[in-house]
Coordinates of N, CA and C in Angstrom, one line a residue:
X27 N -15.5 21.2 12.3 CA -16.9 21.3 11.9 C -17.8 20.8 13.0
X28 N -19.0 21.3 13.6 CA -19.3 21.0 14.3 C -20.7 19.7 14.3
X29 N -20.8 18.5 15.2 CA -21.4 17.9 14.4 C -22.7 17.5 13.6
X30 N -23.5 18.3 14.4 CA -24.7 19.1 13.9 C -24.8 19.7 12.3
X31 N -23.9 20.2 11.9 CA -23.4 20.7 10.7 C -22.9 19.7 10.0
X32 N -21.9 18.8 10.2 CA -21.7 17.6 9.2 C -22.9 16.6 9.1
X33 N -24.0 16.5 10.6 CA -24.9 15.7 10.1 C -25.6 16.0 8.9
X34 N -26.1 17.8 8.6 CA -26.8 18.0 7.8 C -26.6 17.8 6.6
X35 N -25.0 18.2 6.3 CA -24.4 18.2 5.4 C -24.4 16.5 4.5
X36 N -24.3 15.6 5.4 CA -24.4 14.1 5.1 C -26.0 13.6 4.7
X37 N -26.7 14.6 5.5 CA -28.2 14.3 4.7 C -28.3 15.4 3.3
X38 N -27.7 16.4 3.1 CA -28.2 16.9 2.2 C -27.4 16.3 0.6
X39 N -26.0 15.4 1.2 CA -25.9 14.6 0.1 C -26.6 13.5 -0.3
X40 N -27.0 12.7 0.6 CA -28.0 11.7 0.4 C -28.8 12.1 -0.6
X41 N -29.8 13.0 -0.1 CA -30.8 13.5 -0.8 C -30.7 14.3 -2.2
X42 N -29.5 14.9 -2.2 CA -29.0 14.9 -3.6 C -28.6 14.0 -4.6
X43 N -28.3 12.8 -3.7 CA -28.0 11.5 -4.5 C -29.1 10.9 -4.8
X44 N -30.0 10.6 -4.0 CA -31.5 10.0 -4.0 C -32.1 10.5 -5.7
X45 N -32.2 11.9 -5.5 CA -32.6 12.8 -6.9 C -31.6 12.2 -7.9
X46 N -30.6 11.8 -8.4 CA -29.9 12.2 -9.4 C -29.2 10.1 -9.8
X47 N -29.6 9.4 -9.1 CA -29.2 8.4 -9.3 C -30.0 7.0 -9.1
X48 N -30.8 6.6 -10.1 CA -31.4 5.4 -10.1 C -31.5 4.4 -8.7
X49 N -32.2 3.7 -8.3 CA -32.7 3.2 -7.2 C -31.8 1.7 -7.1
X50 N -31.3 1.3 -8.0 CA -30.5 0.1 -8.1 C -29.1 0.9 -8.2
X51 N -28.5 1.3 -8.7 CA -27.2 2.1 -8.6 C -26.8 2.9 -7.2
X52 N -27.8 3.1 -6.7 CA -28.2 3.6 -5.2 C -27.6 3.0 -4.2
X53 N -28.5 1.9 -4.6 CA -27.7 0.6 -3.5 C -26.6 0.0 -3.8
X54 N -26.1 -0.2 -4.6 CA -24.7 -0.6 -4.8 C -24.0 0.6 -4.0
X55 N -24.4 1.9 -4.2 CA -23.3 2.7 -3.7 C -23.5 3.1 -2.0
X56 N -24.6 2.7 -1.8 CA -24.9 2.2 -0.3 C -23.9 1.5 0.2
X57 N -23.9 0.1 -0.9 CA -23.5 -1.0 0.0 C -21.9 -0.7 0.2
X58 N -21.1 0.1 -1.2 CA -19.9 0.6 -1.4 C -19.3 1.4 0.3
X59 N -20.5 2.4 0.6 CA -20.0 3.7 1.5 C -20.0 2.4 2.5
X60 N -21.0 1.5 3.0 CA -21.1 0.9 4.4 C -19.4 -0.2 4.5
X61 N -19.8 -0.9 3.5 CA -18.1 -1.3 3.2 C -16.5 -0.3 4.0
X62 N -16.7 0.7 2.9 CA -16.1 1.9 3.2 C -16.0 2.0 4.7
X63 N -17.1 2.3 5.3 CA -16.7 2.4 6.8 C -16.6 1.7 7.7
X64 N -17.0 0.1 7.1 CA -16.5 -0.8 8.1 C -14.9 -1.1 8.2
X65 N -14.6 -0.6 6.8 CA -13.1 -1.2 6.9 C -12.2 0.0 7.3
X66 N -13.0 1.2 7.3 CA -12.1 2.5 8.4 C -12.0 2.4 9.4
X67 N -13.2 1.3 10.2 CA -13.1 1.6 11.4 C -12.6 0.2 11.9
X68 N -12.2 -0.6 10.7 CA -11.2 -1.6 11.3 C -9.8 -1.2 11.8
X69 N -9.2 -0.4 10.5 CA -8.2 0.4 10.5 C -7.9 1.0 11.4
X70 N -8.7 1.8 11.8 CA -8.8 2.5 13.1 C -8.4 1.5 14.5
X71 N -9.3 0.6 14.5 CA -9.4 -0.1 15.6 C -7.7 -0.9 15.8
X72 N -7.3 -1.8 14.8 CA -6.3 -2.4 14.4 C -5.3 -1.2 15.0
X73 N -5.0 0.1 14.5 CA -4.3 0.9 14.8 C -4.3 1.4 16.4
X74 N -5.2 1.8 16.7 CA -5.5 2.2 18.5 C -5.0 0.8 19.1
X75 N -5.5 -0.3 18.9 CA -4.9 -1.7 19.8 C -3.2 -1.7 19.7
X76 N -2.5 -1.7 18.2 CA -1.1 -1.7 18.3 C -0.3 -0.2 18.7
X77 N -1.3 0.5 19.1 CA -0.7 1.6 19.5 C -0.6 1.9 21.3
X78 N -1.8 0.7 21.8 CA -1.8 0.9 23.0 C -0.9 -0.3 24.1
X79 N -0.7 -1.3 22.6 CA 0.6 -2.6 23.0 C 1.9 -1.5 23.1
X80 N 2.0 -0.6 21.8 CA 3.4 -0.3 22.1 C 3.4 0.7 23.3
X81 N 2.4 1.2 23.9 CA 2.8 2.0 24.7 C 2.5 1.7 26.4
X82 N 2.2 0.8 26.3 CA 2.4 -0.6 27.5 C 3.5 -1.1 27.5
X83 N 4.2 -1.0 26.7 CA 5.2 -2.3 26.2 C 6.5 -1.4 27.1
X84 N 6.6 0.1 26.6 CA 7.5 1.2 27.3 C 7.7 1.3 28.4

C-alpha cells in the first residue's frame, strides 16, 4: 500500500471514530492504540538488536 494511501486511510478511521464514539471512550481508546504501538515498536526493537548480536556473533 502505498503510504500516502494508508495515511488517508488512518485519518479516515479516526474520523469515523470521532463520529460514532463518545469523547471519554475516545480517549481511553487513544490511550489503548498509543500503548499498542509503543509496545510494537519495542518488539520490534528487542527483536532487530538480538538479531543483529546473532549475526555478529557468526
Amino acid at each position: 500500500m502505498d503510504p500516502r494511501e494508508l495515511s488517508l486511510l488512518v485519518a479516515a478511521m479516526a474520523n469515523a471514530l470521532y463520529d460514532s464514539i463518545p469523547a471519554g471512550e475516545l480517549a481511553v481508546l487513544a490511550a489503548v492504540f498509543n500503548q499498542l504501538g509503543d509496545t510494537l515498536e519495542t518488539l520490534a526493537a528487542q527483536a532487530e538488536l538480538l538479531q543483529n548480536r546473532k549475526a555478529g556473533a557468526g
